[in-house]
Coordinates of C-alpha atoms (C1' of nucleotides) in Angstrom, one line a residue:
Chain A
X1117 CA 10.8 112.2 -6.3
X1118 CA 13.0 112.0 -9.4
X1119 CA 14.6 108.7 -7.5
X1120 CA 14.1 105.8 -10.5
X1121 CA 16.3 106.0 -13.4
X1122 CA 14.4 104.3 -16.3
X1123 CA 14.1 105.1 -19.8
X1124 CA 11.1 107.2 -20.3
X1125 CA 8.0 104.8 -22.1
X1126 CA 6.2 106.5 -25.0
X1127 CA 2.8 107.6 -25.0
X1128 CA 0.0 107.2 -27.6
X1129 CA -3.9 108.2 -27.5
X1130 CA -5.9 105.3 -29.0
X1131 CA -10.0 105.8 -29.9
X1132 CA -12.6 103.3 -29.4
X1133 CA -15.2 104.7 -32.0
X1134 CA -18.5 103.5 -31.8
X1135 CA -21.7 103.4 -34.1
X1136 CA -24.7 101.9 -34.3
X1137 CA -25.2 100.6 -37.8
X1138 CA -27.7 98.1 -39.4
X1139 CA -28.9 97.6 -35.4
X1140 CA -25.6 96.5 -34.4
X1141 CA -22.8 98.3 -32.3
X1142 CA -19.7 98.7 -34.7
X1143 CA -16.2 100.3 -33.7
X1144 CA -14.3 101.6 -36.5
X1145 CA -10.8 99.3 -37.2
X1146 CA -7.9 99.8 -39.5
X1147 CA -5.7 97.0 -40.8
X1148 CA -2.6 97.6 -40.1
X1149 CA 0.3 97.0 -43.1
X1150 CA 3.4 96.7 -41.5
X1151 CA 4.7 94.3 -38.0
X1152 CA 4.4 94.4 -35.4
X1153 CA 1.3 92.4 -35.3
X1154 CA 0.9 93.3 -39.5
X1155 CA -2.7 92.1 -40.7
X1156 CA -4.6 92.5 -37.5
X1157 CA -7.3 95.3 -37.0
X1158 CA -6.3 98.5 -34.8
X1159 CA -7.7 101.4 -33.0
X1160 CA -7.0 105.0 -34.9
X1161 CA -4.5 106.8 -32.3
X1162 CA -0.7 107.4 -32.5
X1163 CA 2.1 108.7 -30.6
X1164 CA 1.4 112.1 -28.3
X1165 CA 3.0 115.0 -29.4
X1166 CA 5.0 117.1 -27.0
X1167 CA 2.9 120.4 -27.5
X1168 CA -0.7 118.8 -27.2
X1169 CA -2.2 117.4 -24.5
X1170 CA -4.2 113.5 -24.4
X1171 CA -8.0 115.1 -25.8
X1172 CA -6.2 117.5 -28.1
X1173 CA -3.8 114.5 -29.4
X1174 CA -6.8 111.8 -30.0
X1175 CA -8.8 114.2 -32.1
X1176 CA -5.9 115.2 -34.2
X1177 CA -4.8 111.6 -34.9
X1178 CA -8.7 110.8 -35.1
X1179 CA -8.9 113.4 -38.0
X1180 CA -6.9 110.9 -40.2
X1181 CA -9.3 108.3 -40.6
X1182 CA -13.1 110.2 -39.7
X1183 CA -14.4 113.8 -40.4
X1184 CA -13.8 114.9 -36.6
X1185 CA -17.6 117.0 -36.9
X1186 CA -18.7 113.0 -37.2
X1187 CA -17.6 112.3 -34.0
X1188 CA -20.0 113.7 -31.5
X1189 CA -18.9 112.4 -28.2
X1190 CA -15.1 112.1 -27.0
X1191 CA -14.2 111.2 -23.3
X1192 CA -11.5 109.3 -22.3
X1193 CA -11.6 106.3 -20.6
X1194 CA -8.2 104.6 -19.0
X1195 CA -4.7 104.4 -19.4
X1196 CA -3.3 100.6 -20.7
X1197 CA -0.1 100.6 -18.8
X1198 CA 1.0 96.3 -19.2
X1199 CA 5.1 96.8 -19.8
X1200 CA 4.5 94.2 -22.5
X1201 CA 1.6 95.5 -24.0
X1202 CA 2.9 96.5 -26.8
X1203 CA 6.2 94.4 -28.5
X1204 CA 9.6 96.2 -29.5
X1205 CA 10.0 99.1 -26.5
X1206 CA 7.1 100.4 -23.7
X1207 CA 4.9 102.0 -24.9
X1208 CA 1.7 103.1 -22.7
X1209 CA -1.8 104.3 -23.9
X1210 CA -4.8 106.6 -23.1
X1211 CA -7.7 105.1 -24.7
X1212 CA -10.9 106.8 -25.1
X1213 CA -14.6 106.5 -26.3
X1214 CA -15.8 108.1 -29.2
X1215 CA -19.5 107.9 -30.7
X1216 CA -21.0 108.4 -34.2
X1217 CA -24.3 109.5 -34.8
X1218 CA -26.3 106.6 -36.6
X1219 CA -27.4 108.8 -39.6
X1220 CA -23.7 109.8 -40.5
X1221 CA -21.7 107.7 -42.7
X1222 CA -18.2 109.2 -42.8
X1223 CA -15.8 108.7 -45.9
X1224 CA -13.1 106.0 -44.9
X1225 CA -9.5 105.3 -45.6
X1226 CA -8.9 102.0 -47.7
X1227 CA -7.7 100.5 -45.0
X1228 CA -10.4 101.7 -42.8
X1229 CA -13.5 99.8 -41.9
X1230 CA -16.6 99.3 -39.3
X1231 CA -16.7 96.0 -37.6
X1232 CA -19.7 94.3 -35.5
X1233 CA -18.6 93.9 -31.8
X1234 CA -20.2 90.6 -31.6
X1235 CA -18.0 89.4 -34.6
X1236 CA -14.5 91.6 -34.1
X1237 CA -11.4 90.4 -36.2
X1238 CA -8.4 89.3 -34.9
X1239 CA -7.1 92.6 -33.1
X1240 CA -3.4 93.9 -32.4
X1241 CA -2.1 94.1 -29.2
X1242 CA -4.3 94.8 -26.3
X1243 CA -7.0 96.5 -28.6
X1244 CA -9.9 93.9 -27.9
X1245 CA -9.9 95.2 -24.7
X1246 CA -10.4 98.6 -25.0
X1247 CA -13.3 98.4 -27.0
X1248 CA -14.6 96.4 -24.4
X1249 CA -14.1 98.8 -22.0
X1250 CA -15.8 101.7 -24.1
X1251 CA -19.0 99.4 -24.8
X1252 CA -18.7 98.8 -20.6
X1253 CA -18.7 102.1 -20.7
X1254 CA -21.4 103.5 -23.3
X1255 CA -23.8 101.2 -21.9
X1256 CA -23.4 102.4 -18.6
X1257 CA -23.6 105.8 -19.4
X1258 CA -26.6 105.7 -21.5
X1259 CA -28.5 104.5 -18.1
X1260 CA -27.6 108.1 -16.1
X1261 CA -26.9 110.7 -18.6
X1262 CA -28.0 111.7 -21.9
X1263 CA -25.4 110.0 -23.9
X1264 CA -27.9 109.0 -26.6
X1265 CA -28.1 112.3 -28.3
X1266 CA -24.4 111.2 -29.3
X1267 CA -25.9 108.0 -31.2
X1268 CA -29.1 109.3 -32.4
X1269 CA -29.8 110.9 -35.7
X1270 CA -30.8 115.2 -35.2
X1271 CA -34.2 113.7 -35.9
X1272 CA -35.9 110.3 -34.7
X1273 CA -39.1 108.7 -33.8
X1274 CA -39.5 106.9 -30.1
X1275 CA -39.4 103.2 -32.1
X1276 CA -35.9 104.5 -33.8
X1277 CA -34.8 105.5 -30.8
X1278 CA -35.9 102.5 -29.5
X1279 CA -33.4 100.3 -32.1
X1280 CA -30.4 102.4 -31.7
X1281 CA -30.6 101.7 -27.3
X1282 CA -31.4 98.0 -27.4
X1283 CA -28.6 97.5 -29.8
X1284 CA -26.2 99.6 -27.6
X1285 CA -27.5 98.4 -24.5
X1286 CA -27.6 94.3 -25.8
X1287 CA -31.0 93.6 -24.5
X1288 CA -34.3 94.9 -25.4
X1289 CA -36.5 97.9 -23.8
X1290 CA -40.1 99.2 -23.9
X1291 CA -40.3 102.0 -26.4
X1292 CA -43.5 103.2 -24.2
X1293 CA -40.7 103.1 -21.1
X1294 CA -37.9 105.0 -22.9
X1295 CA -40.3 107.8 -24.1
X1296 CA -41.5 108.2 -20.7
X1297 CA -37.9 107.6 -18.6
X1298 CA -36.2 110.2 -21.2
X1299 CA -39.5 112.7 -21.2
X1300 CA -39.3 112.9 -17.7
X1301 CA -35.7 113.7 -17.6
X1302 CA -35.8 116.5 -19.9
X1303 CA -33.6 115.2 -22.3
X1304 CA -36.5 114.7 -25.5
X1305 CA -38.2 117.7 -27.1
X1306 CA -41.2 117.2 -29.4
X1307 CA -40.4 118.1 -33.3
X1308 CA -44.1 118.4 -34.1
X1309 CA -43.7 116.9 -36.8
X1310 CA -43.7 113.3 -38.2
X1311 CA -42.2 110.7 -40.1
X1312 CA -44.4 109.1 -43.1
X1313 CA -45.2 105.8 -42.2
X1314 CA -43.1 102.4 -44.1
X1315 CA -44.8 100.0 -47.2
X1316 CA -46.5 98.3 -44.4
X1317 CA -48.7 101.2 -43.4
X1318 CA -49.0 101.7 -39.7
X1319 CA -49.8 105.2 -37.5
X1320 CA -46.9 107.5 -38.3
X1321 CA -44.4 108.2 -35.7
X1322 CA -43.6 111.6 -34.0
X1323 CA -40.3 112.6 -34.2
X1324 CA -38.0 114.2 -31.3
X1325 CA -34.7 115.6 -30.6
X1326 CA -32.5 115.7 -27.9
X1327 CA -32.7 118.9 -25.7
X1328 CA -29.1 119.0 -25.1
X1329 CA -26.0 118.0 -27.3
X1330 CA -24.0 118.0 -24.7
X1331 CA -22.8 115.5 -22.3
X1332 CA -24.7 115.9 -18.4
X1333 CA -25.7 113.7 -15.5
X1334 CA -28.8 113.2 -14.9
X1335 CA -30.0 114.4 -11.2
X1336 CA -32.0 110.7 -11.1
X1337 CA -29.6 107.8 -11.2
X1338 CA -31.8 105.7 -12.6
X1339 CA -31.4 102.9 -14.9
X1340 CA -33.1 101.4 -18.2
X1341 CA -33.2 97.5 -17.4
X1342 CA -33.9 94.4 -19.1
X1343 CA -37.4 93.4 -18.8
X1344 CA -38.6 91.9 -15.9
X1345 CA -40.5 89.1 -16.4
X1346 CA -43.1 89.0 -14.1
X1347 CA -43.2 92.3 -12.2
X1348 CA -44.5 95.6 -12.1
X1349 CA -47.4 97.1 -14.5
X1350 CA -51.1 96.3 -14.9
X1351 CA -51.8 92.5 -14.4
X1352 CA -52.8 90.4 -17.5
X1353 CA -56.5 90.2 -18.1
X1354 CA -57.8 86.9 -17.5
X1355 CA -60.4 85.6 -19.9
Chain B
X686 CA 1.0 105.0 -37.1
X687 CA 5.0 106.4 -36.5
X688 CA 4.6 109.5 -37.7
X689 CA 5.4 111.8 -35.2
X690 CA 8.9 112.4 -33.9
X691 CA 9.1 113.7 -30.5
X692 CA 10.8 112.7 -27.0
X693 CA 8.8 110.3 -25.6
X694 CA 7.8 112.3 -22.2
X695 CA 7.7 111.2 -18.6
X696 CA 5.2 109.7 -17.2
X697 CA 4.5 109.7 -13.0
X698 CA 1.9 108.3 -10.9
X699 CA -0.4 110.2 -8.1
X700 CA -2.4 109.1 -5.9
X701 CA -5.3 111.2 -3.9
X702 CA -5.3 109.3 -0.5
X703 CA -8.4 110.4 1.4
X704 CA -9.7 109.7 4.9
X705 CA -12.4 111.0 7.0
X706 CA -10.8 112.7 10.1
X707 CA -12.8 114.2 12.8
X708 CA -15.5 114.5 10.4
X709 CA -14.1 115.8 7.7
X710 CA -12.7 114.9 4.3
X711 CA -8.8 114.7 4.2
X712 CA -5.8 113.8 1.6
X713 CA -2.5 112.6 2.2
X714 CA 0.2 115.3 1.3
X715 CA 4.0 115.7 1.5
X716 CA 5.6 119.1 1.9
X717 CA 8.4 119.4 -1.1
X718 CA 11.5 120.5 -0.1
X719 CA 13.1 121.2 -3.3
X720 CA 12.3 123.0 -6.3
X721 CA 10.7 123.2 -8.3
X722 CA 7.7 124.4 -6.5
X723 CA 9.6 123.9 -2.9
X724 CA 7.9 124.4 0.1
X725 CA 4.3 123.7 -1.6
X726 CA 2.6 120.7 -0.4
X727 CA 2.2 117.3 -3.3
X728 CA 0.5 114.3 -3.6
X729 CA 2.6 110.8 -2.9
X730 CA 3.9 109.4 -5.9
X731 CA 6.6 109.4 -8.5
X732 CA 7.9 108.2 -12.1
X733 CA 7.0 105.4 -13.6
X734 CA 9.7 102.1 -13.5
X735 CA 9.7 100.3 -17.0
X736 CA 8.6 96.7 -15.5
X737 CA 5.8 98.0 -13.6
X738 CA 1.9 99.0 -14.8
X739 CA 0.7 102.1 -13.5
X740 CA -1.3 100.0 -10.5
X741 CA 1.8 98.6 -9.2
X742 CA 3.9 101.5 -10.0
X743 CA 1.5 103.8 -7.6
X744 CA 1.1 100.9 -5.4
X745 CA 5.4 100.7 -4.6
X746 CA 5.3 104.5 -4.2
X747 CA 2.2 105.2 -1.8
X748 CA 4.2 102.0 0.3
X749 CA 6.8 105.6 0.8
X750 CA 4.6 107.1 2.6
X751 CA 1.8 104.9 4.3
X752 CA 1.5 101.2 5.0
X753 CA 0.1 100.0 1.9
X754 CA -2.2 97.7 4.6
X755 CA -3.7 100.5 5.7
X756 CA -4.9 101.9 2.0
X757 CA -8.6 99.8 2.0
X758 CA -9.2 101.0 -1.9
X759 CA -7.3 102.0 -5.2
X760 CA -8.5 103.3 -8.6
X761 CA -7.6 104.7 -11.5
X762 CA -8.9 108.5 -12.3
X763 CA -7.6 109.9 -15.2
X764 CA -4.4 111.3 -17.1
X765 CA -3.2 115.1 -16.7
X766 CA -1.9 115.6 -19.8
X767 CA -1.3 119.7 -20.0
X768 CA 2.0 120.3 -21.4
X769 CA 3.1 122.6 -19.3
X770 CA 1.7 121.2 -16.0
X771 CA 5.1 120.3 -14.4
X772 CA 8.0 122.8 -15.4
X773 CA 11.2 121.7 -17.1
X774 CA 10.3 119.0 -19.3
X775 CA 7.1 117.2 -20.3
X776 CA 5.4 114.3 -17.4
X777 CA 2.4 112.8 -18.1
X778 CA 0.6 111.9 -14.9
X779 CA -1.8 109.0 -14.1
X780 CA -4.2 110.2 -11.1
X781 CA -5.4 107.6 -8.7
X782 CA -7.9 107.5 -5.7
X783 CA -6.8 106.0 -2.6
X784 CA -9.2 105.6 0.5
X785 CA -8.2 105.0 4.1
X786 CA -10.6 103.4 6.6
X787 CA -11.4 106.3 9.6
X788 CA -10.2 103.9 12.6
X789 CA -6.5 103.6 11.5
X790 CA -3.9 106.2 11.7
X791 CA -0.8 105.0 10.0
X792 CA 2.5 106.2 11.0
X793 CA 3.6 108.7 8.8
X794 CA 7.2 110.0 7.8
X795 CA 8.2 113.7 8.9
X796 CA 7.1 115.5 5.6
X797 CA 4.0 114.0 5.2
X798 CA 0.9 115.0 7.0
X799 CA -3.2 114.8 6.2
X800 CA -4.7 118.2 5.2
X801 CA -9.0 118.8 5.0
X802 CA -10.1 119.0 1.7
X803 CA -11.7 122.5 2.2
X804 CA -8.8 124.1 3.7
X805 CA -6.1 123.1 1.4
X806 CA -2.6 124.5 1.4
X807 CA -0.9 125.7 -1.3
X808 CA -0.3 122.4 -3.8
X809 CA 2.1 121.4 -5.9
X810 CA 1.9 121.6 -10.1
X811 CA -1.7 120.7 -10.6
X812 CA -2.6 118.6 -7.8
X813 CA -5.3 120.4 -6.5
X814 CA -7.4 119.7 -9.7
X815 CA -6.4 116.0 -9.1
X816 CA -7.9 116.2 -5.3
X817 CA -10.7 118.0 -6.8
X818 CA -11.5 114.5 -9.4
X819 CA -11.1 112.4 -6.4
X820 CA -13.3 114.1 -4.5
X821 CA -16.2 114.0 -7.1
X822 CA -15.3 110.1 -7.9
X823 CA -16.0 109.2 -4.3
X824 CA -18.6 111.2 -3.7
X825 CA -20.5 109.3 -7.3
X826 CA -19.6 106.4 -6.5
X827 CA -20.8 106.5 -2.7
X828 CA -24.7 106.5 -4.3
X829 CA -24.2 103.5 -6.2
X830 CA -21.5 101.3 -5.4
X831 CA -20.4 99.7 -1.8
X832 CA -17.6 102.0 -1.4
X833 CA -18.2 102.7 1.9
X834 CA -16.4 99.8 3.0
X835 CA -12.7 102.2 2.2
X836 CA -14.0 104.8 4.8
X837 CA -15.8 103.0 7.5
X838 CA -13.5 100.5 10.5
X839 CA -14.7 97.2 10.0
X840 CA -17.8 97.3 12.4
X841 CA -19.5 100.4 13.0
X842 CA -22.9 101.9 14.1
X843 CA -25.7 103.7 11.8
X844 CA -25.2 107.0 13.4
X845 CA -20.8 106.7 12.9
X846 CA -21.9 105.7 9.5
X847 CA -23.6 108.6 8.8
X848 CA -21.2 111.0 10.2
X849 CA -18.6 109.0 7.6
X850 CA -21.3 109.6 4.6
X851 CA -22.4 113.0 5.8
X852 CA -18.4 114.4 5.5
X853 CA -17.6 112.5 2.4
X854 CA -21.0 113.8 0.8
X855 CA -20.7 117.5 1.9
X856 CA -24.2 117.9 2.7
X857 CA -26.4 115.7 5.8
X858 CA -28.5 112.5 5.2
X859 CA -30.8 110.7 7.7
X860 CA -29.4 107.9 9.0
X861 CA -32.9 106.4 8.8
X862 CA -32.5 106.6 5.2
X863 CA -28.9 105.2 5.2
X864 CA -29.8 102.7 7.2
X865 CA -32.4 101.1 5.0
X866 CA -31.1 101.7 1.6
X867 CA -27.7 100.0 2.8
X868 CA -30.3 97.2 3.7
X869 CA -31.6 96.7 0.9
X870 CA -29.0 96.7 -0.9
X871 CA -27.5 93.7 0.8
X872 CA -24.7 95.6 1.5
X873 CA -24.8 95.6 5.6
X874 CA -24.9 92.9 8.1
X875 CA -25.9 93.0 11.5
X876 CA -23.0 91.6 14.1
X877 CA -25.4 91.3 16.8
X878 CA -22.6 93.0 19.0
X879 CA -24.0 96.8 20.5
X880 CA -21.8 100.0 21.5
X881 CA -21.5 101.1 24.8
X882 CA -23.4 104.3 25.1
X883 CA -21.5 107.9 25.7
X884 CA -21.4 109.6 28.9
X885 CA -24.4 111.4 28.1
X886 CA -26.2 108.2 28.0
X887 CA -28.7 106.8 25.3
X888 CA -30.0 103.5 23.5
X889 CA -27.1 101.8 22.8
X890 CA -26.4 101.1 18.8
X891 CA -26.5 98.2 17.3
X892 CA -23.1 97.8 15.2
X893 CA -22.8 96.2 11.2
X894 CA -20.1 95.4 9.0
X895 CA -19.9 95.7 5.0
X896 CA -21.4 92.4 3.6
X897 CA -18.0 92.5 1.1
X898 CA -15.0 94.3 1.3
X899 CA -14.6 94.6 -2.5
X900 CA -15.9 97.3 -5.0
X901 CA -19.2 96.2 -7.1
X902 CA -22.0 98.6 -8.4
X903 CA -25.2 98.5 -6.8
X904 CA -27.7 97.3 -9.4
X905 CA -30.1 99.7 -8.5
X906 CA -28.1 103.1 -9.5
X907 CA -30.0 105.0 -6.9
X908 CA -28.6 108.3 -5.4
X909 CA -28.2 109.2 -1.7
X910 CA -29.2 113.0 -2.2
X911 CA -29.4 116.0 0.0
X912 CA -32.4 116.4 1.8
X913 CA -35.2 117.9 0.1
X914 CA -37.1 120.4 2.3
X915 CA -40.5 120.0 1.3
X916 CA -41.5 116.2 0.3
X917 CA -42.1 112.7 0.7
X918 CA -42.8 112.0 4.2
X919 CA -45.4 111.1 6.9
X920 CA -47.1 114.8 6.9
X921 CA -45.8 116.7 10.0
X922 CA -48.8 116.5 12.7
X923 CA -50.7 119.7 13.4
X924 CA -51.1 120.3 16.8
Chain C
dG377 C1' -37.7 106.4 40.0
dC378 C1' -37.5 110.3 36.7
dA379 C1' -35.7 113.3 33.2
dG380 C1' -32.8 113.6 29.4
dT381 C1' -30.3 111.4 25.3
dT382 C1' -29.6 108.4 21.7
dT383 C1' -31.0 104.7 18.7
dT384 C1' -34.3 102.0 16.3
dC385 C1' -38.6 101.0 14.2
dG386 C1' -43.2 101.6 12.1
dC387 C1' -46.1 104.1 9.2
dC388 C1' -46.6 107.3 5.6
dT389 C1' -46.1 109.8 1.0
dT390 C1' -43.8 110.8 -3.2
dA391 C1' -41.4 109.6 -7.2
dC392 C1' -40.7 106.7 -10.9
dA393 C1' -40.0 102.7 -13.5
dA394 C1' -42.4 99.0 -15.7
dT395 C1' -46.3 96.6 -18.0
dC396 C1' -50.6 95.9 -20.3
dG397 C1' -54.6 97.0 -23.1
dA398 C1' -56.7 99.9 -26.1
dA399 C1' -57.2 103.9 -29.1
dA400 C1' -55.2 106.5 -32.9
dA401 C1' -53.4 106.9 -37.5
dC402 C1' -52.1 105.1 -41.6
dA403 C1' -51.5 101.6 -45.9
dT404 C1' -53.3 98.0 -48.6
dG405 C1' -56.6 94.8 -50.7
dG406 C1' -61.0 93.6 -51.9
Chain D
dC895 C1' -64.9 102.9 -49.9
dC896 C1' -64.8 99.9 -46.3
dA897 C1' -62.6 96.1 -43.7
dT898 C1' -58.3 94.5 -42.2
dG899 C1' -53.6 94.6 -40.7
dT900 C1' -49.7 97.4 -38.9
dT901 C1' -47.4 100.7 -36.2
dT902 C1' -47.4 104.3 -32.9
dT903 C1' -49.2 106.5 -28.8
dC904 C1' -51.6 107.1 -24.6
dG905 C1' -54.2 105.9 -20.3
dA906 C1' -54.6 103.0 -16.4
dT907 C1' -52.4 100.4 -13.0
dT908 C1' -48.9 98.3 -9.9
dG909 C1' -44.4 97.4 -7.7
dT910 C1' -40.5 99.2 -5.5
dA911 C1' -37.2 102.3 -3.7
dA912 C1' -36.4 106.5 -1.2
dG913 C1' -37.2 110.0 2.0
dG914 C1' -39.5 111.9 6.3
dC915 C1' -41.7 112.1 10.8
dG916 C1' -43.1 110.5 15.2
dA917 C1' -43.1 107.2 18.8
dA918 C1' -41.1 103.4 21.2
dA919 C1' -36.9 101.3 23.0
dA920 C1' -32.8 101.3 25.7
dC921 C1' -29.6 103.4 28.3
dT922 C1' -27.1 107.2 31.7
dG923 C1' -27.2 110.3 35.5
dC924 C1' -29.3 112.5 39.2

DNA sequence: GCAGTTTTCGCCTTACAATCGAAAACATGG
DNA sequence: CCATGTTTTCGATTGTAAGGCGAAAACTGC
């Protein structure tokens, strides 16, 4: 099938990195120096090397702006193929998802920082929407597998828990729900122990850990909704 | 981020083309007649034109092989990135799933022919991993999307739509079941028209059609699973 | 008609998500 | 030290979807 004669396009890996921080989804940016597109905010990646393949070539280039053990979750996610996505020769891209662990807080490069999806900077090239796709993405995932172990500290209580999916998933949850949904699927194992309460007093929380570190579908494709106004559960008691 | 120095390597398109034929899951393969790899059978596709994304690219090059009116679906998998998975020189590949609907047989040129999924020949490079991918996407996204639309003819019975699940699933579900889940979803619509019965007689079935002909997710991310032997259920009468 | 076949429908149970109210466990202020 | 407020946790309850079985419905062929 070696019929079309065309100049071969490049190929670069580029990482969506996500993070839950200050109850917020962030993706980690760097400001790029020089044109094209000089000022605007990009996602760490770079050009493929000929001796690695696409997973072995984003964690490399990933290496230069985080600690790689902070990433704990790497899966790719499409190929950006527009001829013009890029100006100044074709150049194609494998992007993927990568998560942080709330707790961690890497060492950056100067020209490294975290920015709030809800309030991105102006981004180069087709950037914008790749992080979209790996929030798509993360949010989806976090309703059929166990992908919160990859934003939750070692450690946490139900309520923390609780934080880090209503900021991922943009609306809020029951905490008495999640504890159940994620009990019943095998994914939370008790700590024993517990977490001393805040200056405001209140019962102190039990803290839990994910059973598995690892990335696996649950058998029950179920889904943590928004709340549904009036639905299911005991009926309000009526005065 | 131009660090690296390296020839920018190929990149191709492939496309896993699957149909349900005589109930059973089949792809869409060429026989090569030149090396390397001669004689072993390949997935439709080819290298990448500098104008054209990788949707349109794979798009021109399944029109080679099949009338692109007959391909119902088409959707990105993943990138096969090995370094050594083609010989002599480096080529990226973008995989895609393609879906045929089971009452049209499109022409089809002399080196091309449909193959079952579990009697394979002996494929081309690393295309049998690539079948493998499209497998498991279809079979996913059977429980939770509309896909069905891609394998069924545009009006159908229950019982033809179950065979269609059954062989795309790998393992039996009631058509009971099928029948009221598609439902509820919204996702079938009664024509009103009925099937003449077989020569062996019978109730004649009611046909449907899909409700859209377009991919969406189901919002309920429910599963159609294998039958489980001992549960839910009217308990069996004791005579 | 009568027997056999296939489809369709009703009734049932299980599973699980979702909600509410109250009890448990702790801090703080009087 | 007790009352009050706060936070977490648990029990009770309901809605909904899915899965299973049996019987009725609708047809063919003898």
């Amino acid at each position: 099938m070696a019929d079309d004669s065309s100049i071969p396009p490049g190929h670069e890996v580029l990482a969506a990195v996500l993070q839950i921080r200050a109850g917020e989804l962030h993706v980690l940016l760097w400001q790029r120096a020089l044109p094209p597109d000089a000022g605007r905010w990009a996602l760490p990646g770079g050009r493929l090397r000929d001796d690695e393949d696409v997973e072995t070539s984003v964690r490399r280039q990933l290496a230069a702006k985080v600690d790689l053990a902070d990433v704990a979750h790497v899966e790719q996610l499409a190929v950006f193929s527009a001829p013009d996505r890029v100006p100044g020769g074709r150049v194609l891209a494998t992007a993927f998802l990568g998560l942080v662990q709330s707790d961690v807080n890497p060492h950056l490069p100067e020209d490294t920082a975290w920015h709030p999806l809800a309030d991105l900077p102006p981004t180069a090239f087709d950037h914008d929407a790749i992080v979209a796709r790996a929030r798509d993405r993360l949010r989806a995932k976090l309703s059929y597998t166990n992908l919160g172990f990859a934003l939750a500290p070692a450690e946490f209580t139900i309520s923390g828990l609780r934080e880090l999916y209503t900021a991922a998933l943009g609306h809020p949850i029951s905490a008495t729900n999640l504890q159940r949904v994620l009990t019943r699927r095998g994914l939370l194992v008790p700590t024993g122990r517990r977490v001393t309460p805040g200056p405001s007093g209140g019962r102190p929380g039990a803290t839990f850990r994910f059973a598995d570190r690892n990335l696996h579908v649950t058998d029950a494709f179920a889904v943590l909704r928004p709340p549904h106004p009036p639905s299911g559960g005991r009926p309000p008691v009526v005065p």
